[in-house]
mmCIF file of C-alpha atoms in Angstrom:
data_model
loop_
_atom_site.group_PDB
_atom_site.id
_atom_site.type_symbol
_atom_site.label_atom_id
_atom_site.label_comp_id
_atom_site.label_asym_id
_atom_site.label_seq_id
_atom_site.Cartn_x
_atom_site.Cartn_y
_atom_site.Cartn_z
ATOM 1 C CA UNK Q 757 91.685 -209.262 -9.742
ATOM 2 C CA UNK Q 758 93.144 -205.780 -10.588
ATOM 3 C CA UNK Q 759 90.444 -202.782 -9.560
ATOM 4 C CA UNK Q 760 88.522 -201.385 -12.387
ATOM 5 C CA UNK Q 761 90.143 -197.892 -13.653
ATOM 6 C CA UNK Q 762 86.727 -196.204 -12.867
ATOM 7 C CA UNK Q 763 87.180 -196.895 -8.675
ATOM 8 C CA UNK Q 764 90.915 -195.030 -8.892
ATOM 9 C CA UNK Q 765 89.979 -192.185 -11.670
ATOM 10 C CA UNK Q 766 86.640 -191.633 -9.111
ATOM 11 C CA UNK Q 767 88.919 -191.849 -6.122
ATOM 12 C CA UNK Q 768 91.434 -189.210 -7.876
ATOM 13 C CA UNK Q 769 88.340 -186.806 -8.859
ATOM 14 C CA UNK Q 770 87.014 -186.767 -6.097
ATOM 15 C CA UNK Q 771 90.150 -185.870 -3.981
ATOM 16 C CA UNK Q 772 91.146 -183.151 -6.075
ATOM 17 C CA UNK Q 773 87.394 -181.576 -6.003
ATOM 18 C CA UNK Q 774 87.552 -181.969 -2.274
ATOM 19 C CA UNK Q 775 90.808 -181.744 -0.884
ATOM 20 C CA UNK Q 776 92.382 -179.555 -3.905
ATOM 21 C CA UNK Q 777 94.927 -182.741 -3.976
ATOM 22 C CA UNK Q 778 95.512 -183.013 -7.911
ATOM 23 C CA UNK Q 779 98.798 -185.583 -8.233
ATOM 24 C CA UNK Q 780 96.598 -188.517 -7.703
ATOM 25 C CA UNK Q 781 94.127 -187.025 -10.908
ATOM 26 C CA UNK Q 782 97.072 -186.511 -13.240
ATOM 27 C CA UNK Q 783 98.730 -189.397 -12.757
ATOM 28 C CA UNK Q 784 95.446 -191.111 -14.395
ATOM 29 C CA UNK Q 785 94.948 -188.459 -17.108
ATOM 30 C CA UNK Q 786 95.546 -189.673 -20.419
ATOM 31 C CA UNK Q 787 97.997 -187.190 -22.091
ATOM 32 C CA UNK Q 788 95.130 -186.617 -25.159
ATOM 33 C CA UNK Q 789 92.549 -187.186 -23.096
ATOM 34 C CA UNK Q 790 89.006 -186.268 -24.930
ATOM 35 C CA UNK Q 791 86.409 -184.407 -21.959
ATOM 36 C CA UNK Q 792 82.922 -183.038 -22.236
ATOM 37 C CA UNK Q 793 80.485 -182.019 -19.575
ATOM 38 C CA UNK Q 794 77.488 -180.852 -21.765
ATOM 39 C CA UNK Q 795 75.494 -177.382 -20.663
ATOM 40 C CA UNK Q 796 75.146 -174.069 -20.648
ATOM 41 C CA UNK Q 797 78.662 -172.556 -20.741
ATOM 42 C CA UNK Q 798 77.610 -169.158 -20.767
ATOM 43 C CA UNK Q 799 76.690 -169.334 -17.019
ATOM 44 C CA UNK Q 800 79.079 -172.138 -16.006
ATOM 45 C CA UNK Q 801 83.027 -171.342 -18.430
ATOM 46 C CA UNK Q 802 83.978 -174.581 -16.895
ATOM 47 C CA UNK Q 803 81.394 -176.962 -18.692
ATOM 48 C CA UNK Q 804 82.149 -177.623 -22.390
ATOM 49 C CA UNK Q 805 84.653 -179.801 -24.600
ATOM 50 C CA UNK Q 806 88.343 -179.880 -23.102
ATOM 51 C CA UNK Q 807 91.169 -181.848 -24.759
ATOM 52 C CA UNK Q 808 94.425 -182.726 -23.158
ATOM 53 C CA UNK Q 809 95.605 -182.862 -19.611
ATOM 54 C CA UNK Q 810 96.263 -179.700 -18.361
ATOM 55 C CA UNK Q 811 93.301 -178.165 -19.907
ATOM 56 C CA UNK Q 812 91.545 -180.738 -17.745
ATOM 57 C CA UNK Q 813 93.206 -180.245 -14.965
ATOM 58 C CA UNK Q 814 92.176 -176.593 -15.189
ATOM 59 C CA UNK Q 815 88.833 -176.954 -15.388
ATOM 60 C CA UNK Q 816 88.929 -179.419 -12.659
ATOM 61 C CA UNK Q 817 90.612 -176.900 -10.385
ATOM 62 C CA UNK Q 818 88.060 -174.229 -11.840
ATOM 63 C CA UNK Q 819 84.840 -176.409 -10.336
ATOM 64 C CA UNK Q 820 87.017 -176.613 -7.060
ATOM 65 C CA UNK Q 821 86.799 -172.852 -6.827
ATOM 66 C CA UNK Q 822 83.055 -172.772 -7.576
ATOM 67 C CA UNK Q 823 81.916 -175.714 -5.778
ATOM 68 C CA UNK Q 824 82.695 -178.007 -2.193
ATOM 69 C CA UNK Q 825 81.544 -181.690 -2.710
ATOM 70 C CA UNK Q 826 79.129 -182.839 0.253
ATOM 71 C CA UNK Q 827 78.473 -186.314 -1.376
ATOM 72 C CA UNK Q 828 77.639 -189.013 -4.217
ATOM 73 C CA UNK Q 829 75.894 -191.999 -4.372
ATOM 74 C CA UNK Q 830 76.252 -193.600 -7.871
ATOM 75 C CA UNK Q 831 72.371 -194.861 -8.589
ATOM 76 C CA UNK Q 832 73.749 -197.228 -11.259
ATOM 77 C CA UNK Q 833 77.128 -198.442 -12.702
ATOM 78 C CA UNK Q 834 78.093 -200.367 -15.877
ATOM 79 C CA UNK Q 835 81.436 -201.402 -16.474
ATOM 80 C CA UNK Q 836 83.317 -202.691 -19.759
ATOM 81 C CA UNK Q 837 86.893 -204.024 -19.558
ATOM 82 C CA UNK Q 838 87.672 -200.267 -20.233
ATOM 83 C CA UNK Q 839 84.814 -198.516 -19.654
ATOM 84 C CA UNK Q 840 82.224 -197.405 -17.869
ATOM 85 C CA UNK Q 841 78.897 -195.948 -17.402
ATOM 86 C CA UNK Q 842 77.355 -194.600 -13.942
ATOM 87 C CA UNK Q 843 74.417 -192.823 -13.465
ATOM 88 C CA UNK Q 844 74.933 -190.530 -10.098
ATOM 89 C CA UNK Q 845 73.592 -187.901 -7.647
ATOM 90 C CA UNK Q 846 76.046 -185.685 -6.094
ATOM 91 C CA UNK Q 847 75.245 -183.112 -3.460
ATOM 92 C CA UNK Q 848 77.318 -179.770 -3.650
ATOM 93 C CA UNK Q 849 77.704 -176.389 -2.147
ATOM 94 C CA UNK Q 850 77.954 -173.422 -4.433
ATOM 95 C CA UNK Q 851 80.681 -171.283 -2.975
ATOM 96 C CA UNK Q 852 79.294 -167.973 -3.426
ATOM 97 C CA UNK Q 853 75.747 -168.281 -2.020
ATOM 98 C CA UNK Q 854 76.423 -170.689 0.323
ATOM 99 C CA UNK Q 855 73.739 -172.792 -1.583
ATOM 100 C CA UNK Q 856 73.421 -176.772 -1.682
ATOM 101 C CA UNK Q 857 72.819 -178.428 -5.136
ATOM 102 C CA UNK Q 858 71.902 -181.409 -5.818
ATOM 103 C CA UNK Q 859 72.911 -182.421 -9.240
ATOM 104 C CA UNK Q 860 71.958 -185.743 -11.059
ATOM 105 C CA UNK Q 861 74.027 -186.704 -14.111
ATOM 106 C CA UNK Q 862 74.890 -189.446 -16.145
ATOM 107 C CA UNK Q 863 78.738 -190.262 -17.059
ATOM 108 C CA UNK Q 864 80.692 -192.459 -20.148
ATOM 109 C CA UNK Q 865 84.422 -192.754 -19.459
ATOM 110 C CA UNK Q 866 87.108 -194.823 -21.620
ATOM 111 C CA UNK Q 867 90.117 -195.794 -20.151
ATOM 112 C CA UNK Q 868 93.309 -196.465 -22.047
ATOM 113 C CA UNK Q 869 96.223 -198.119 -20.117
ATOM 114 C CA UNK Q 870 94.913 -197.406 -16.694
ATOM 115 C CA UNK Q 871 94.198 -193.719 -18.106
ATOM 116 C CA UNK Q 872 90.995 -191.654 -19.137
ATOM 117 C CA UNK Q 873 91.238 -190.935 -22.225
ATOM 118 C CA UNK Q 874 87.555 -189.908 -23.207
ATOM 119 C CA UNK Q 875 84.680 -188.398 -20.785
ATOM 120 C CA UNK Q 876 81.338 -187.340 -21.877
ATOM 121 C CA UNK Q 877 78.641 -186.548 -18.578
ATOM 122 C CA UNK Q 878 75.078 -185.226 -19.801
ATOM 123 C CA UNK Q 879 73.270 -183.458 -16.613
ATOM 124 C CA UNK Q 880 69.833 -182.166 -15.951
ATOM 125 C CA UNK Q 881 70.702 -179.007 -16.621
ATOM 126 C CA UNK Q 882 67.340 -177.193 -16.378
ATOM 127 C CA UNK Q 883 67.200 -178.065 -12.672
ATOM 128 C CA UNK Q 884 71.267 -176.887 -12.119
ATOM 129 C CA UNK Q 885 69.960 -173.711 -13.306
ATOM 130 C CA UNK Q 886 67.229 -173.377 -11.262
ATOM 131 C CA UNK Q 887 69.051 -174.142 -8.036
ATOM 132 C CA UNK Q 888 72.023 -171.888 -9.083
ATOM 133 C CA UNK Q 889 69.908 -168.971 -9.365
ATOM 134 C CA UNK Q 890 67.924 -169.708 -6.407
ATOM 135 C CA UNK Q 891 64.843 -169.732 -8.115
ATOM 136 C CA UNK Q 892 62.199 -171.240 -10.550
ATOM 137 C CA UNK Q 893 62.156 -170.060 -14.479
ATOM 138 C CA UNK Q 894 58.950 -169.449 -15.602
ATOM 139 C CA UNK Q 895 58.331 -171.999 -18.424
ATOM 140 C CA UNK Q 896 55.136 -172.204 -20.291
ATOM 141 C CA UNK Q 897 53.494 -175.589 -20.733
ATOM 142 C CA UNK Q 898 53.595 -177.291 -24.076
ATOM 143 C CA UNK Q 899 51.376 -180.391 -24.157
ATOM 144 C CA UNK S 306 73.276 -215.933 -29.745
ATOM 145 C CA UNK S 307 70.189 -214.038 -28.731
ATOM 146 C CA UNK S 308 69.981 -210.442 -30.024
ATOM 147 C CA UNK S 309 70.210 -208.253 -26.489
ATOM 148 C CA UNK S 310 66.735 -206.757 -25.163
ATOM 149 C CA UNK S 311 68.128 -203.428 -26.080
ATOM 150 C CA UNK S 312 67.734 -203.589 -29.706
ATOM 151 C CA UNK S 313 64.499 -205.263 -29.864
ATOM 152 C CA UNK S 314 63.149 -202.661 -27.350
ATOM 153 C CA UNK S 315 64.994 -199.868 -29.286
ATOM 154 C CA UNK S 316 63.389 -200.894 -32.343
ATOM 155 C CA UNK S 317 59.785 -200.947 -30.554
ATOM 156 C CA UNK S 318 59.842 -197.617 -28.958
ATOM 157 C CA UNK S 319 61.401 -196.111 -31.918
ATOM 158 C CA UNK S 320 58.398 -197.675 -34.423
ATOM 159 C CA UNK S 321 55.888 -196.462 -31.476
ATOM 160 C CA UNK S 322 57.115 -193.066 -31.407
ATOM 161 C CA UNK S 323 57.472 -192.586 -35.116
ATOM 162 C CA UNK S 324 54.396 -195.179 -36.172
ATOM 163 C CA UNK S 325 52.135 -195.146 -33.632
ATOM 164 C CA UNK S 326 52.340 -198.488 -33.072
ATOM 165 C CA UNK S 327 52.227 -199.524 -29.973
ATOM 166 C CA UNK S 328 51.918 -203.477 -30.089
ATOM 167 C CA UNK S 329 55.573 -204.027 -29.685
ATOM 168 C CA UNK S 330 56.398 -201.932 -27.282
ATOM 169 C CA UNK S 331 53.342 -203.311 -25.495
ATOM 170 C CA UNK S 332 55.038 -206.754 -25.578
ATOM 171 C CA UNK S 333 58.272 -205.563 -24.030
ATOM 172 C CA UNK S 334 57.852 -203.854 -21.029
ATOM 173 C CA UNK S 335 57.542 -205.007 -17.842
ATOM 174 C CA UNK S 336 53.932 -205.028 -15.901
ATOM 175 C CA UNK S 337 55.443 -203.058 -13.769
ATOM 176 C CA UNK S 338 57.954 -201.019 -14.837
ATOM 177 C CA UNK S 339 59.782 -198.844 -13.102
ATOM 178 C CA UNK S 340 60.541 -195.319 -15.480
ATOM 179 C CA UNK S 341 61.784 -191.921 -14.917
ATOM 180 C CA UNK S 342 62.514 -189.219 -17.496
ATOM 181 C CA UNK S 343 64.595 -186.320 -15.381
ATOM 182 C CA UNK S 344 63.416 -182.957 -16.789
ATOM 183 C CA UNK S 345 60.983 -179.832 -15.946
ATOM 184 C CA UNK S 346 57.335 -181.506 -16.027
ATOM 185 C CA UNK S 347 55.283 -178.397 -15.510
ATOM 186 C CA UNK S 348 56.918 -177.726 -19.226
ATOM 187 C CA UNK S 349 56.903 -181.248 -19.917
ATOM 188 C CA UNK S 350 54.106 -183.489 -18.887
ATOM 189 C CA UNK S 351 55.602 -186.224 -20.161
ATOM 190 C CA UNK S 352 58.567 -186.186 -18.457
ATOM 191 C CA UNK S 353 59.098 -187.281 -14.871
ATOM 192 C CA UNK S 354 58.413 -190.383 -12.931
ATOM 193 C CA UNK S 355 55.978 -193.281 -14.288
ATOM 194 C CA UNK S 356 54.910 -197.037 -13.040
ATOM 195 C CA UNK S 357 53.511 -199.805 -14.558
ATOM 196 C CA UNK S 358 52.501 -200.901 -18.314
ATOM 197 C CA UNK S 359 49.412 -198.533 -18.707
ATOM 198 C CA UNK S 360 51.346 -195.000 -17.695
ATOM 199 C CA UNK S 361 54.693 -196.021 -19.526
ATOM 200 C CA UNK S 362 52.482 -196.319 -22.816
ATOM 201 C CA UNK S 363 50.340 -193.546 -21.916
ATOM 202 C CA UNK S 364 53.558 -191.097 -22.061
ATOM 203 C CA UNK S 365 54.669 -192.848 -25.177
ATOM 204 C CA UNK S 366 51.313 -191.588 -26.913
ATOM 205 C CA UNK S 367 52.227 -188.358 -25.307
ATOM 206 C CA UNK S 368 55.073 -187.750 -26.853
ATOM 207 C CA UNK S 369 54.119 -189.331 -30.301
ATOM 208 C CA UNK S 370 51.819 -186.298 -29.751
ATOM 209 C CA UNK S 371 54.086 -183.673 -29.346
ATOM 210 C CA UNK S 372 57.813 -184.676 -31.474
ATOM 211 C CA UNK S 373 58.513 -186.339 -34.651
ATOM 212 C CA UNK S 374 61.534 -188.533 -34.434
ATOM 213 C CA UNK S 375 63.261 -187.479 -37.534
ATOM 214 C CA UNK S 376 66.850 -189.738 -36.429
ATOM 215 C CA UNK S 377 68.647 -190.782 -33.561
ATOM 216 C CA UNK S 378 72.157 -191.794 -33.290
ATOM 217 C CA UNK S 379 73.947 -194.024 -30.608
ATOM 218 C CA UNK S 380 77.379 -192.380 -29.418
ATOM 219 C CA UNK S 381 77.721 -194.526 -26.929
ATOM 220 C CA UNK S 382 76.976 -197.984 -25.857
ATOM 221 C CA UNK S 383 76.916 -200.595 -23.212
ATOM 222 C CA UNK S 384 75.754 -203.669 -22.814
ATOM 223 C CA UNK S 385 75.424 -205.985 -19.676
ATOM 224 C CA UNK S 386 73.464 -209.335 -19.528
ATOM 225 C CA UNK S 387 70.441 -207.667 -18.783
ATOM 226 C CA UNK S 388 71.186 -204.316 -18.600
ATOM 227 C CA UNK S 389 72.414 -201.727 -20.796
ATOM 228 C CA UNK S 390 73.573 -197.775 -21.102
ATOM 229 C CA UNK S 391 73.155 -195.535 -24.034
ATOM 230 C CA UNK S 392 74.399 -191.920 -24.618
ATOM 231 C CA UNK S 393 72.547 -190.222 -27.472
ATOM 232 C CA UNK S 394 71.606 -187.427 -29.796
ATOM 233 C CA UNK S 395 67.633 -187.268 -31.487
ATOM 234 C CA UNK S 396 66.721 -185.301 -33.743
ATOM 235 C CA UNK S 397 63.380 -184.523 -33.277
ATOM 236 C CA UNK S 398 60.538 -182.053 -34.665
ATOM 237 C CA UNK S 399 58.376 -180.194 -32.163
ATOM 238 C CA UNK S 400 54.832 -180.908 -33.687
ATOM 239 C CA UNK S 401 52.944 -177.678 -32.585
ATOM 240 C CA UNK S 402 55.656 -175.506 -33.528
ATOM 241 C CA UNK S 403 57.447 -177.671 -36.483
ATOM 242 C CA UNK S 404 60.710 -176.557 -34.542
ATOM 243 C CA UNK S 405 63.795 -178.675 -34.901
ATOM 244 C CA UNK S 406 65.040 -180.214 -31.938
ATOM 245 C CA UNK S 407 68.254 -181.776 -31.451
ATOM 246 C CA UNK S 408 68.580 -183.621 -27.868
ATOM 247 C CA UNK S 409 71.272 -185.447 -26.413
ATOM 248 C CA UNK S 410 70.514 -187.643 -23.747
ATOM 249 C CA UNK S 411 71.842 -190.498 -21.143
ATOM 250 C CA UNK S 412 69.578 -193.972 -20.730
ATOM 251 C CA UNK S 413 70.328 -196.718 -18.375
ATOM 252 C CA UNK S 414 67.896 -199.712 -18.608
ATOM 253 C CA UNK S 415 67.531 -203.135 -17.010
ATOM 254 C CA UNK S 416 65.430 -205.756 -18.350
ATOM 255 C CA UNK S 417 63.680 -208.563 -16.961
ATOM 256 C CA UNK S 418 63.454 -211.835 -19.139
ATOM 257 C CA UNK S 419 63.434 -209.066 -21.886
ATOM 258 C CA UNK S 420 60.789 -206.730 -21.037
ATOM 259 C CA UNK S 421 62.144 -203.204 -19.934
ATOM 260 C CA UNK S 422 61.915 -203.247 -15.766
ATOM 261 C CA UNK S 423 63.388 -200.214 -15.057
ATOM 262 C CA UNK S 424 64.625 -197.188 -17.022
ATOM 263 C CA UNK S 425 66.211 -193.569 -16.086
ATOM 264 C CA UNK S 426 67.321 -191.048 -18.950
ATOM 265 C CA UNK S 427 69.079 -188.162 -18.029
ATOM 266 C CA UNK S 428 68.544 -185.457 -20.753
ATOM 267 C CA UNK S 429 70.748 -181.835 -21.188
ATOM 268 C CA UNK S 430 67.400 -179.908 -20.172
ATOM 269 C CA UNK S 431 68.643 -176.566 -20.262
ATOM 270 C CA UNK S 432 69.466 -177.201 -23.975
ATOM 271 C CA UNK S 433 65.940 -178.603 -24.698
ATOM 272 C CA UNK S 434 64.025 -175.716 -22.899
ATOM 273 C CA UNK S 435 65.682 -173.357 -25.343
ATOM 274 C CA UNK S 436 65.193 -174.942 -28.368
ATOM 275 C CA UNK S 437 61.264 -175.673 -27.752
ATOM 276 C CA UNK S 438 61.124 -171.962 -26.405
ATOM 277 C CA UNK S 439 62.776 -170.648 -29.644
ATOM 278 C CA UNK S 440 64.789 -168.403 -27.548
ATOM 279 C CA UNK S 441 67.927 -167.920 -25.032
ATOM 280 C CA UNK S 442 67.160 -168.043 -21.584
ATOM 281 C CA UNK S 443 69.512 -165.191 -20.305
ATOM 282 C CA UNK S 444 71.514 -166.877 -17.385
ATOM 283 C CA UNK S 445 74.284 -164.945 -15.341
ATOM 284 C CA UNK S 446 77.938 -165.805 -15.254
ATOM 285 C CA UNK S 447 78.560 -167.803 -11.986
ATOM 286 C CA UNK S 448 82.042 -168.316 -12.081
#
C-alpha cells in the first residue's frame, strides 16, 4: 500500500520549516499549486492567497525566518484518495521575542499526482494575535 | 444507501439556528457530546468548550440569540463512515447591531450511530472580532 501524499508533503513541510531543507518540499509542489493560509496579513505578509511554486516556496522560507517549529500533534486527520483534512496544534517560537506560540489550525490539502495542488488552513487567529503581541486585546462582551 | 449523519445534522442545526427549532437537533446529538468552538469567550460566551445534550443546546439558543444565518456555503468537504470535515463561509447578521458578518470556518465531527459525539470548529477569529467590532484592530508588522 503506497503512503498517503499527506505523510510525505507533511514530512517535506516540516523539514524545510525546521531544517531550512526545501528540495524535499518542491519536489511535491504542484507547478500551479493553489495556497491560502487565512488571517490578518497586515501583521503577518506571509499569510494570504499564493499561487504557483515558487511563490510558495517563498512564503515557506518567509515563516522559516519568523518562526522555529518546537512541535505538532495532529488532533484529527481525514483522508480521501487525494485529500485530506487534519485538524492540528503546533508549538512555535517567534524569532524575535524569543516567544512560544501555540497555534491551533485546521488544514484541506488536494493532491494531484503525488503533488499539492490546492491548500486552504483557517487558524484561530484572535489567539495568534494575542500571543504575538504578548498580550491580551481588550474586547468588549457581546451577549 | 443511507444519507451520511452530516447532512441530516447540517440540516438540524441550520433549521435551529435560523427557526428556533430545536427538536431535531435535539434528536441528533449525542447525550454526551463532546464540543468545542475555538475563539475569544470573554467576547464570545458562546464559544469555547461544552459537554453533554443540555449545554450543546443551551449555546445553540445562544447564538440563535445573537446572529441570523442569512447563508452558508460548503467549500470543502469530507466524508468518512462516521466522521466528516467541512471548510466554510456563513454569512451571518449580528442581531444587536444588524452588522453583516461573513465567517469562514473549519468543522471536524464524529458521530455515533448518527448523533453528533464530538465536534471542534476552528474559526478565522481575528476576522470575526473585527467585523462584530465594526472596526480595525491596529496590529504591528511582525515580519
Amino acid at each position: 500500500m503506497t503512503e498517503h501524499s499527506l505523510w510525505r508533503f507533511s514530512r517535506a513541510l516540516h523539514r524545510a520549516i525546521s531544517a531550512r531543507q526545501y528540495e524535499d518540499l518542491e519536489a511535491l509542489i504542484d507547478d500551479d499549486v493553489d495556497w491560502a493560509i487565512f488571517g490578518p496579513i497586515d501583521m503577518f505578509p506571509f499569510l494570504g492567497a499564493r499561487r504557483g511554486k515558487a511563490a510558495v516556496l517563498e512564503v515557506c522560507r518567509q515563516i522559516t525566518d519568523n518562526v522555529r517549529l518546537q512541535r505538532f500533534d495532529r488532533e484529527t486527520v481525514m483522508l480521501g484518495v487525494d485529500s485530506a483534512a487534519c485538524m492540528m496544534r503546533y508549538s512555535l517560537t517567534a524569532l524575535d521575542t524569543d516567544r512560544p506560540i501555540s497555534l491551533r489550525l485546521a488544514q484541506f490539502a488536494q493532491f494531484k499526482a503525488g503533488r499539492l495542488s490546492r491548500i486552504r488552513v483557517v487558524v484561530d487567529t484572535f489567539d495568534l494575535v494575542e500571543q504575538v503581541m504578548g498580550h491580551a486585546i481588550h474586547l468588549p462582551k457581546i451577549a
